[in-house]
Structure formats: structure tokens, C-alpha cells
mmCIF file of N, CA and C in Angstrom:
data_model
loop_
_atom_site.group_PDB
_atom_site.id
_atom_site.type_symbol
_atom_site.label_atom_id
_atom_site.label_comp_id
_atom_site.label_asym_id
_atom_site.label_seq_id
_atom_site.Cartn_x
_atom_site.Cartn_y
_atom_site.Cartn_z
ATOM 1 N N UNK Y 1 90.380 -43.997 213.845
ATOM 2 C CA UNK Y 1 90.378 -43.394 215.166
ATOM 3 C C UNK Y 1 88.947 -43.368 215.690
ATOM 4 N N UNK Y 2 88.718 -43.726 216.676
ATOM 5 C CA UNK Y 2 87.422 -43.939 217.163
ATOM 6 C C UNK Y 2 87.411 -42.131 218.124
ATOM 7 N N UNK Y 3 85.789 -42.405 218.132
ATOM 8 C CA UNK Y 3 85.120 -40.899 218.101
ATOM 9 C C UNK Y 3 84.371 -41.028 219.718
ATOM 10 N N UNK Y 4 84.720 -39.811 220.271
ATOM 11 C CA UNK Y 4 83.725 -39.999 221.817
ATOM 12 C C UNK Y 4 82.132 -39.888 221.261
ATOM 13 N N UNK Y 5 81.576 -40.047 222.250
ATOM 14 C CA UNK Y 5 80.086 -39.905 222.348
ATOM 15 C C UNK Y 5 79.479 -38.443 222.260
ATOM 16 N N UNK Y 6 78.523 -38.149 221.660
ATOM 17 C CA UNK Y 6 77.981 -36.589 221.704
ATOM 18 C C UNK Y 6 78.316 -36.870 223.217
ATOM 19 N N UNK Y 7 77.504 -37.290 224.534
ATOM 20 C CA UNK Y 7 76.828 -36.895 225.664
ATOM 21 C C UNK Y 7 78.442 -36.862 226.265
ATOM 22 N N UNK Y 8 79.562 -37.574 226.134
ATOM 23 C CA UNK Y 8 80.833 -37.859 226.557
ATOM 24 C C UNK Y 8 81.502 -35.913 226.507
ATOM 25 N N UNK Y 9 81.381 -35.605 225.084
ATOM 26 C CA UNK Y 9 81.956 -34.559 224.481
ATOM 27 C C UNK Y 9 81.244 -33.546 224.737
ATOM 28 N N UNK Y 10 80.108 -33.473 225.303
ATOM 29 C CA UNK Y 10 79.556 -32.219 225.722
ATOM 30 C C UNK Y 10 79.456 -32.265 227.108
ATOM 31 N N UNK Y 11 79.587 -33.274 227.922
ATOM 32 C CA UNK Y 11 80.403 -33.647 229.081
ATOM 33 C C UNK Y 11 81.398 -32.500 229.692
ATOM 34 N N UNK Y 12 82.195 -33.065 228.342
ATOM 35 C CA UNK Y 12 83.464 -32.384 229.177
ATOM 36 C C UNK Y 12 84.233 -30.756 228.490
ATOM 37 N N UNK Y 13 82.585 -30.923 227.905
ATOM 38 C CA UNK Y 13 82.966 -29.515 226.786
ATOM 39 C C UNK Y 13 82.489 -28.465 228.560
ATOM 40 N N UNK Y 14 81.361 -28.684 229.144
ATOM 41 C CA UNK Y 14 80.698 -28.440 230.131
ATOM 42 C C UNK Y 14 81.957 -28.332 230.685
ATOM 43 N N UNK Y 15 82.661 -28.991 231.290
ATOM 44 C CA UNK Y 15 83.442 -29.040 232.178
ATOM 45 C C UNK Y 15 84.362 -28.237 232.057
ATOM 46 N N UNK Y 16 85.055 -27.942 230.906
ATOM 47 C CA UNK Y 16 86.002 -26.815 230.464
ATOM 48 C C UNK Y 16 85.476 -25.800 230.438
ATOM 49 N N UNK Y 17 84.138 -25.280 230.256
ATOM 50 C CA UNK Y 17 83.760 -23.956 230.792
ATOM 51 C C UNK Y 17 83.607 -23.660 231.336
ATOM 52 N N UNK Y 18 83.509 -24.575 232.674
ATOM 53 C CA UNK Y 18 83.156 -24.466 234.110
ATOM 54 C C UNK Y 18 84.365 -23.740 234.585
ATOM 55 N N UNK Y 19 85.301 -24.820 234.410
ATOM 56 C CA UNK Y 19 86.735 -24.462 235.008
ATOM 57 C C UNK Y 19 87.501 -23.161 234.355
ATOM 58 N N UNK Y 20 87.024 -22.363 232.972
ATOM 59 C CA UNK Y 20 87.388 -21.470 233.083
ATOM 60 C C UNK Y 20 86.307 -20.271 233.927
ATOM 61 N N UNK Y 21 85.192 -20.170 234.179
ATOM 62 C CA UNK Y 21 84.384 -19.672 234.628
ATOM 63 C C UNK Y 21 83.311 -18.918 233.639
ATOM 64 N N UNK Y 22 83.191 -19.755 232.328
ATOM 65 C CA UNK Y 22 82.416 -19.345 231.345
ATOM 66 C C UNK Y 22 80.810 -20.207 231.912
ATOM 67 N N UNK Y 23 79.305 -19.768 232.167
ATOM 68 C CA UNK Y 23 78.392 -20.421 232.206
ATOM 69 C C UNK Y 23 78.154 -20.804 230.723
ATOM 70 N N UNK Y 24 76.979 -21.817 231.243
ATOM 71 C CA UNK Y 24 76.640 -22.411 229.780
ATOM 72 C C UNK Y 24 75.831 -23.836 229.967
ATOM 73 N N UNK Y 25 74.655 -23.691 229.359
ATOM 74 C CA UNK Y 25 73.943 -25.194 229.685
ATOM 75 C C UNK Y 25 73.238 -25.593 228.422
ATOM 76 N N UNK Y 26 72.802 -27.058 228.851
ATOM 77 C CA UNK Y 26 72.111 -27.805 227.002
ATOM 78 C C UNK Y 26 70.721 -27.194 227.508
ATOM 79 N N UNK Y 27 70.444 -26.347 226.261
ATOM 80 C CA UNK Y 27 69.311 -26.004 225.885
ATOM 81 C C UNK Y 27 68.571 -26.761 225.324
ATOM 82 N N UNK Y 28 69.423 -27.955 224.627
ATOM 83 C CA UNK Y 28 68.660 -29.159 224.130
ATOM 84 C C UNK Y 28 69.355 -30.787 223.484
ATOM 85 N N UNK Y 29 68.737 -31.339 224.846
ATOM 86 C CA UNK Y 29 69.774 -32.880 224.374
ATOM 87 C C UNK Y 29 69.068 -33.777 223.644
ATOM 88 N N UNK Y 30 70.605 -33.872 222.664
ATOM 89 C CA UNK Y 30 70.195 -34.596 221.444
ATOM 90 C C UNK Y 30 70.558 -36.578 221.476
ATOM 91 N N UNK Y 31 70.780 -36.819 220.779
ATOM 92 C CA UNK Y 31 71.113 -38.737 220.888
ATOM 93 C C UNK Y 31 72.361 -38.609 221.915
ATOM 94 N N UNK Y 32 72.419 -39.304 222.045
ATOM 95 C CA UNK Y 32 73.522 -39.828 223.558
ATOM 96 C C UNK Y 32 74.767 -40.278 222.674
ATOM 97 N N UNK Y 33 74.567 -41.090 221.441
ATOM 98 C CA UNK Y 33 75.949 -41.803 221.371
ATOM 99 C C UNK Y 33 76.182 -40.779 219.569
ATOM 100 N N UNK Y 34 75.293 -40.300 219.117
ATOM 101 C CA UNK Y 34 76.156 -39.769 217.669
ATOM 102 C C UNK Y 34 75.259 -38.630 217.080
ATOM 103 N N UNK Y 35 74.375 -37.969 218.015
ATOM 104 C CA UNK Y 35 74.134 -36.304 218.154
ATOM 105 C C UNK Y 35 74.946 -35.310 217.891
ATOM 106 N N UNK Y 36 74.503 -34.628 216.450
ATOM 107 C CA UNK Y 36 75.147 -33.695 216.434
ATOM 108 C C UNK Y 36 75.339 -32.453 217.596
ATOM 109 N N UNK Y 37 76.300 -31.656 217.417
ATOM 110 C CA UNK Y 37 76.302 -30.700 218.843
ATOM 111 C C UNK Y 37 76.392 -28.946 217.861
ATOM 112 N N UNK Y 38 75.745 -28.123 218.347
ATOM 113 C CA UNK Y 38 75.484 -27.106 218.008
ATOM 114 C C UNK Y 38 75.897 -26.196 219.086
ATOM 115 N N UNK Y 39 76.881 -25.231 219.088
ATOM 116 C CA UNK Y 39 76.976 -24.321 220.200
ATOM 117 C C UNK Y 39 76.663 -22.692 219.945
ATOM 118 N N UNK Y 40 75.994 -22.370 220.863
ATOM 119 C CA UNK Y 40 75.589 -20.798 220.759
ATOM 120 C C UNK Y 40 76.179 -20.087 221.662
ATOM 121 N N UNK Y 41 76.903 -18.967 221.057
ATOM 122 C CA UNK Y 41 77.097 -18.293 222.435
ATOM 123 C C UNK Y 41 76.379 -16.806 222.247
ATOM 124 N N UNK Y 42 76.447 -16.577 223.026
ATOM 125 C CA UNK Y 42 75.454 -15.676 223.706
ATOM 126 C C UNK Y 42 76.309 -14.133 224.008
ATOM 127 N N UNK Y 43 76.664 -13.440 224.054
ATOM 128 C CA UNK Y 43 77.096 -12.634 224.292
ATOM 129 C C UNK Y 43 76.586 -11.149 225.450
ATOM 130 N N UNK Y 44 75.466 -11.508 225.415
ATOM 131 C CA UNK Y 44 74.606 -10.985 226.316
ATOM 132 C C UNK Y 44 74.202 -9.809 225.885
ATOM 133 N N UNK Y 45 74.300 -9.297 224.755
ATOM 134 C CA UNK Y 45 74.318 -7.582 224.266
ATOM 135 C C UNK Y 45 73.476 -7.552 223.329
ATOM 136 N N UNK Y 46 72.725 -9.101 223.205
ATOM 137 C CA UNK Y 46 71.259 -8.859 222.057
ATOM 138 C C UNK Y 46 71.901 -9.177 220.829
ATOM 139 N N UNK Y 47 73.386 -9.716 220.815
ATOM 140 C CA UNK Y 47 74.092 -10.506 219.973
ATOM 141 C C UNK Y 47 74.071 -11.669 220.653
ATOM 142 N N UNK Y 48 74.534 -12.978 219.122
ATOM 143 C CA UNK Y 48 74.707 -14.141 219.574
ATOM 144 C C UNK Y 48 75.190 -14.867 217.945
ATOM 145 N N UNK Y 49 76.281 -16.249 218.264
ATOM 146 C CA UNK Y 49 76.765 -16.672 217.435
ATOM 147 C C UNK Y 49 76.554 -18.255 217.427
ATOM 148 N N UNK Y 50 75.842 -19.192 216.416
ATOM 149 C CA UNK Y 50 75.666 -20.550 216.592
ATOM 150 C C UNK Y 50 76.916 -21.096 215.553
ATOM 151 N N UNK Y 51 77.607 -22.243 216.666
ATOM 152 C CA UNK Y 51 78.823 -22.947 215.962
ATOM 153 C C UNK Y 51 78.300 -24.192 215.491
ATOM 154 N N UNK Y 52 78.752 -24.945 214.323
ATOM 155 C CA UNK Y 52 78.711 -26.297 213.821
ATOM 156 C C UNK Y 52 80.234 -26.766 213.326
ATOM 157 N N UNK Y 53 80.513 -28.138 213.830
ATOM 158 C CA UNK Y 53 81.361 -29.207 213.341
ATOM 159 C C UNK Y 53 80.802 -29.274 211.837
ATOM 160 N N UNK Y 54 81.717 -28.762 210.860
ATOM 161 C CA UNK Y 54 82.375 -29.343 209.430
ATOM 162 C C UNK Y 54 83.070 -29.961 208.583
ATOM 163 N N UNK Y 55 82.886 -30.557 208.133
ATOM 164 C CA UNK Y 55 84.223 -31.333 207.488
ATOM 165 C C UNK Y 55 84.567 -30.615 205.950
ATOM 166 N N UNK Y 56 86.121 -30.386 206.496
ATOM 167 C CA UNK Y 56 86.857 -29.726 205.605
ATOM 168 C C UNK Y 56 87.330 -30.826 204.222
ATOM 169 N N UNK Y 57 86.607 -30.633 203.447
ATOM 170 C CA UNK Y 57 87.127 -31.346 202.170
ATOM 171 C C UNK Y 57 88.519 -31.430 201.731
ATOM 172 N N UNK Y 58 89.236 -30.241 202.007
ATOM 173 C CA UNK Y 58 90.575 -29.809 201.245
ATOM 174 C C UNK Y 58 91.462 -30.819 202.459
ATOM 175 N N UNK Y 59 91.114 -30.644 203.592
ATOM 176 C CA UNK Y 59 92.055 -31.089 204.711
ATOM 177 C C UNK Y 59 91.979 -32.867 205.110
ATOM 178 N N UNK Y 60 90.736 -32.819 205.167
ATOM 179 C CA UNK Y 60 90.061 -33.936 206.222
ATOM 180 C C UNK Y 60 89.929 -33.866 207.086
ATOM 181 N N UNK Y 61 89.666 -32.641 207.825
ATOM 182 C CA UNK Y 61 89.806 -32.326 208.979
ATOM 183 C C UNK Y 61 88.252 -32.023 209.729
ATOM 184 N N UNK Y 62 88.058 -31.800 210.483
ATOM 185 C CA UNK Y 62 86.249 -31.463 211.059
ATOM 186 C C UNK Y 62 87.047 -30.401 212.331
ATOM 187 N N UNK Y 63 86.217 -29.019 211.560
ATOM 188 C CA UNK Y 63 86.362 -28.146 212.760
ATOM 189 C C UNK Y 63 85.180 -27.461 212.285
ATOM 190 N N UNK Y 64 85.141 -26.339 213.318
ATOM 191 C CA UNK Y 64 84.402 -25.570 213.936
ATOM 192 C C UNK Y 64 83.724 -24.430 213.064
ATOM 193 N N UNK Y 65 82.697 -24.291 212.814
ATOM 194 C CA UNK Y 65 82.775 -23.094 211.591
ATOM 195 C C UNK Y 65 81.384 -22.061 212.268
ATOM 196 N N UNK Y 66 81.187 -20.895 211.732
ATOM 197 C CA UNK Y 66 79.706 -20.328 212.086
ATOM 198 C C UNK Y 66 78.826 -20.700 211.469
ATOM 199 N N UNK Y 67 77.562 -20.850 212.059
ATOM 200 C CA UNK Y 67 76.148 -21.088 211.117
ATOM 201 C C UNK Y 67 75.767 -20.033 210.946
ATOM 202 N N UNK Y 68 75.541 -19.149 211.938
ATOM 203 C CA UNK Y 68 74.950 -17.541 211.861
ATOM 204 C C UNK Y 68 75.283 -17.097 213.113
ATOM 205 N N UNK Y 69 75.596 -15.588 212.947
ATOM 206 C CA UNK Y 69 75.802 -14.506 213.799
ATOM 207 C C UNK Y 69 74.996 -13.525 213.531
ATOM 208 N N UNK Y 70 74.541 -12.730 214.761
ATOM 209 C CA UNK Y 70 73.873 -11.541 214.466
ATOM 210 C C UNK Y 70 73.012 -11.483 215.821
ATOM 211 N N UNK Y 71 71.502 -10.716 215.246
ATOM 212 C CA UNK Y 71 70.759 -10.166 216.598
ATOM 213 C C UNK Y 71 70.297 -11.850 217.416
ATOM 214 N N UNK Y 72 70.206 -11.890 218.593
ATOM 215 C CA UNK Y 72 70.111 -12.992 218.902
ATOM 216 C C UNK Y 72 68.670 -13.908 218.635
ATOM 217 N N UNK Y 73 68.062 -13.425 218.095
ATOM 218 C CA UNK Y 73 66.464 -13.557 217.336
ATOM 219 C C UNK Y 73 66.889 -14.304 216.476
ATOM 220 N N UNK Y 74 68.074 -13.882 215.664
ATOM 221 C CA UNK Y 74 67.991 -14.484 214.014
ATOM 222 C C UNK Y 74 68.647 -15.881 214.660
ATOM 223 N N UNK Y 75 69.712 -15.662 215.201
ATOM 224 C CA UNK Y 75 70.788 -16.750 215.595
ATOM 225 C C UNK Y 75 69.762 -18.216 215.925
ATOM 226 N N UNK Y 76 68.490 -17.660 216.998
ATOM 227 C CA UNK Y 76 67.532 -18.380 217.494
ATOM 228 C C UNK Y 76 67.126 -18.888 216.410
ATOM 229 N N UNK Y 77 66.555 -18.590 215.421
ATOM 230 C CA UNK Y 77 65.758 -18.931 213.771
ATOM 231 C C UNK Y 77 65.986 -19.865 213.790
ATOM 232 N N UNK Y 78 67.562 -19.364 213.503
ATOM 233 C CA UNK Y 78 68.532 -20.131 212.941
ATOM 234 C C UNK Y 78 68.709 -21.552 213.273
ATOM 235 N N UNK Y 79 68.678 -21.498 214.641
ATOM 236 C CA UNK Y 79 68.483 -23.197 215.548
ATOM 237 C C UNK Y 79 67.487 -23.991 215.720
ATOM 238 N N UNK Y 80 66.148 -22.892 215.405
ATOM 239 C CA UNK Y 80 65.424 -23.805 215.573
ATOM 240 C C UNK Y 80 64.581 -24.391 214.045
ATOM 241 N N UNK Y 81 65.334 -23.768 213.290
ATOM 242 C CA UNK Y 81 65.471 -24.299 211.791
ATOM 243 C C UNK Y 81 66.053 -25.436 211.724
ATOM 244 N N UNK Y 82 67.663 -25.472 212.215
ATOM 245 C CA UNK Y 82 68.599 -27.248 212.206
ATOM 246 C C UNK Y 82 67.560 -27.788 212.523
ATOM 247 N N UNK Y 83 67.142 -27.688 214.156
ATOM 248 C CA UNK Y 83 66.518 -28.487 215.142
ATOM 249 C C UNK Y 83 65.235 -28.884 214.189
ATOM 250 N N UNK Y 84 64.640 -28.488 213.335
ATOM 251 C CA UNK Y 84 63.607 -28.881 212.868
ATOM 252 C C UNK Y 84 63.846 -30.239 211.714
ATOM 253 N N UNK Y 85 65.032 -30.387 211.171
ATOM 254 C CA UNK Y 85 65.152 -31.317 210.352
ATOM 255 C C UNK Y 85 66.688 -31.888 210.470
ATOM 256 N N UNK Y 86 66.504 -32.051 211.998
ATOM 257 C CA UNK Y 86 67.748 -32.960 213.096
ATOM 258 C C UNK Y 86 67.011 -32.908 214.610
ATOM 259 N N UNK Y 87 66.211 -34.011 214.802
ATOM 260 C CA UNK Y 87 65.841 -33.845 216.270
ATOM 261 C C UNK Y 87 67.023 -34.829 216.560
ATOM 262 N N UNK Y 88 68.215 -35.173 216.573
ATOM 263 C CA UNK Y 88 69.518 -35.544 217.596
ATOM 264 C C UNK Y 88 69.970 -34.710 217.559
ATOM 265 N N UNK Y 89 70.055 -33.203 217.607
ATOM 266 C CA UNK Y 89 70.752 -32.064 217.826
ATOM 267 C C UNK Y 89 71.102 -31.710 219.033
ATOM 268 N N UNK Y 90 72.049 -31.827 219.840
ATOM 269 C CA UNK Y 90 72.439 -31.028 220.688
ATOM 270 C C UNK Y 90 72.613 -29.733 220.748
ATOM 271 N N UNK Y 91 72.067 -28.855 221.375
ATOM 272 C CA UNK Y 91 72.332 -27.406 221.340
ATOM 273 C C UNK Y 91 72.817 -26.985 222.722
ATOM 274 N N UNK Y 92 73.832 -26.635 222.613
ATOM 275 C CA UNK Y 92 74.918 -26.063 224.337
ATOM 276 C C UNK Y 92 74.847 -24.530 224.184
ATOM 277 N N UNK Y 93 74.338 -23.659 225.244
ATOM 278 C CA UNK Y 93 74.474 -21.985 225.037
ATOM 279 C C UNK Y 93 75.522 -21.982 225.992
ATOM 280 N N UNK Y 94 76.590 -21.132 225.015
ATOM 281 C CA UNK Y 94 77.601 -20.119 226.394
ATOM 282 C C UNK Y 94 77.226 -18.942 226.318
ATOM 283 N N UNK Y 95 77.704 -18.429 227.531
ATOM 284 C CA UNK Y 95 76.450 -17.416 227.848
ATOM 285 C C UNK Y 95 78.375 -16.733 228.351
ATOM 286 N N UNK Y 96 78.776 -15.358 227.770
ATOM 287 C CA UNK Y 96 80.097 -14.405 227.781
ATOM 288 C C UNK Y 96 80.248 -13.898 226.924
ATOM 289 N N UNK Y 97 80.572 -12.640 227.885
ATOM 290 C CA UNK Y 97 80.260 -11.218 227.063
ATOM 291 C C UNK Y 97 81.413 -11.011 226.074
ATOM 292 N N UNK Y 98 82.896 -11.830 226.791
ATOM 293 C CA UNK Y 98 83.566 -11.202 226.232
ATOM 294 C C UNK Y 98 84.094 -11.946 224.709
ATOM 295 N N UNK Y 99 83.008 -12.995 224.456
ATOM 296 C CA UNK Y 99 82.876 -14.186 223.257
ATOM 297 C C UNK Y 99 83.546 -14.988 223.247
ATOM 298 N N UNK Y 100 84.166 -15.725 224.407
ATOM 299 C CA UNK Y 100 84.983 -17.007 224.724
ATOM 300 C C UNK Y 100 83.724 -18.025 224.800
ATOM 301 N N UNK Y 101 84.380 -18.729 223.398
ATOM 302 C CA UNK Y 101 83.674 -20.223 223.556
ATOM 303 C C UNK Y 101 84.367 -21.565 223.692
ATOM 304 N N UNK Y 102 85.812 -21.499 223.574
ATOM 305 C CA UNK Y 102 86.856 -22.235 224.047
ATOM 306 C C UNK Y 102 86.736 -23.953 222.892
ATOM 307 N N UNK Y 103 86.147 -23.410 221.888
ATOM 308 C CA UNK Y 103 85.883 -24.139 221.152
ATOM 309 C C UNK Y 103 87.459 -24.630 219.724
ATOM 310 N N UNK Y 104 88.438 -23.245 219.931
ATOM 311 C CA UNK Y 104 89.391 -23.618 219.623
ATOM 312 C C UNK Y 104 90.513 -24.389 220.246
ATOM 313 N N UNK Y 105 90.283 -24.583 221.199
ATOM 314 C CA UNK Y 105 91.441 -24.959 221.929
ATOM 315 C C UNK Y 105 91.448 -26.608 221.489
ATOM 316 N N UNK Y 106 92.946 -26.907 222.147
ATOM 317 C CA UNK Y 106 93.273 -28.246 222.261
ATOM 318 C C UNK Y 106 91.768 -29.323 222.788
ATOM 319 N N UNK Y 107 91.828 -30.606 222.053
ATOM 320 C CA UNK Y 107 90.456 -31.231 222.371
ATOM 321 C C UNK Y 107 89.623 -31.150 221.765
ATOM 322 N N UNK Y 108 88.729 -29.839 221.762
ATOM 323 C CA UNK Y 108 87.993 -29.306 221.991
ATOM 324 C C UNK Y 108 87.437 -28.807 219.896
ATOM 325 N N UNK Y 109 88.606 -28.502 219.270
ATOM 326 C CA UNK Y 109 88.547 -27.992 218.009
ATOM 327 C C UNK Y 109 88.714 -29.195 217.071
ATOM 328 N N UNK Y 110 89.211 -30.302 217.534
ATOM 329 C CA UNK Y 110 89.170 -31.788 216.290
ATOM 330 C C UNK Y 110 87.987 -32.495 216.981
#
């Protein structure tokens, strides 16, 4: 099965948050065609949670897992730790209070 493009998939990752009315922009663009993508959301309350694509050994599957949660300082560390030994990192912030990152849904979670 062939795979979209990081810039394709954060495209239209953008676009689905738009249309639910979640903000959210790349804090930092990574390779265009096979950049990993990192999502933070933000919660606005001095919390914040960074997501990474995994691959599930037991399944074969690649979903969504946490890297770190907590004060939004650490979460930050935290990214700019990947980012230090992955400059193709994409990093996308959603920025909602009420912690919709729409990252499970259809699409969006394989």
C-alpha cells in the first residue's frame, strides 16, 4: 500500500482542523516527501501533549501514541530533543482547550 507524503498528510491533517474549528499551525517543516510528523497539542492551561506515529509490533499497525505530557515546558524539551537528532521532523501545534486533536479519527489514525 503506498503511503501519502508528510507535506500531503499534514495538508489535510490542517484541513480537518480547520473544518472542525480546532487552530493549529507547523511550528516546524520537516522533508516534504517522508518527514516524520510530531503533533502537540496545546491545551492552553500551561499543559500540553506531543503525539508520535508507532509501529505496533503485535499488530502491524502504525498509530498514534504519546511522547510526553505534562507542563508545557517539559512537552517543549521534549521536541526539541526529537528535533535535535531528526531535522525532517515535522512538528504541527493544536492549540484546544478542550484536548481535541482529531488524530483518532478515520484517515487520520492509520
Amino acid at each position: 500500500m503506498s503511503r501519502l507524503t508528510a507535506e500531503i498528510w499534514v495538508s489535510a491533517y490542517l484541513t480537518r482542523l480547520r473544518l472542525a474549528d480546532i487552530p493549529a499551525f507547523v511550528v516546524t517543516k520537516g522533508d516534504l516527501t517522508a518527514g516524520a510528523v510530531l503533533v502537540k497539542l496545546n491545551t492552553l492551561d500551561g499543559n500540553a501533549e506531543a503525539f508520535q506515529k508507532s509501529f505496533d509490533l503485535m499488530t502491524g499497525e502504525r498509530t498514534w501514541i504519546s511522547l510526553h505530557a505534562g507542563p508545557e515546558a517539559d512537552v517543549d524539551a521534549s521536541i526539541a530533543r526529537q528535533r535535535s537528532f531528526d531535522p525532517d521532523l515535522w512538528v504541527i501545534e493544536v492549540e484546544d482547550r478542550a484536548g481535541r486533536h482529531l488524530l483518532d479519527e478515520p484517515g487520520l489514525a492509520d
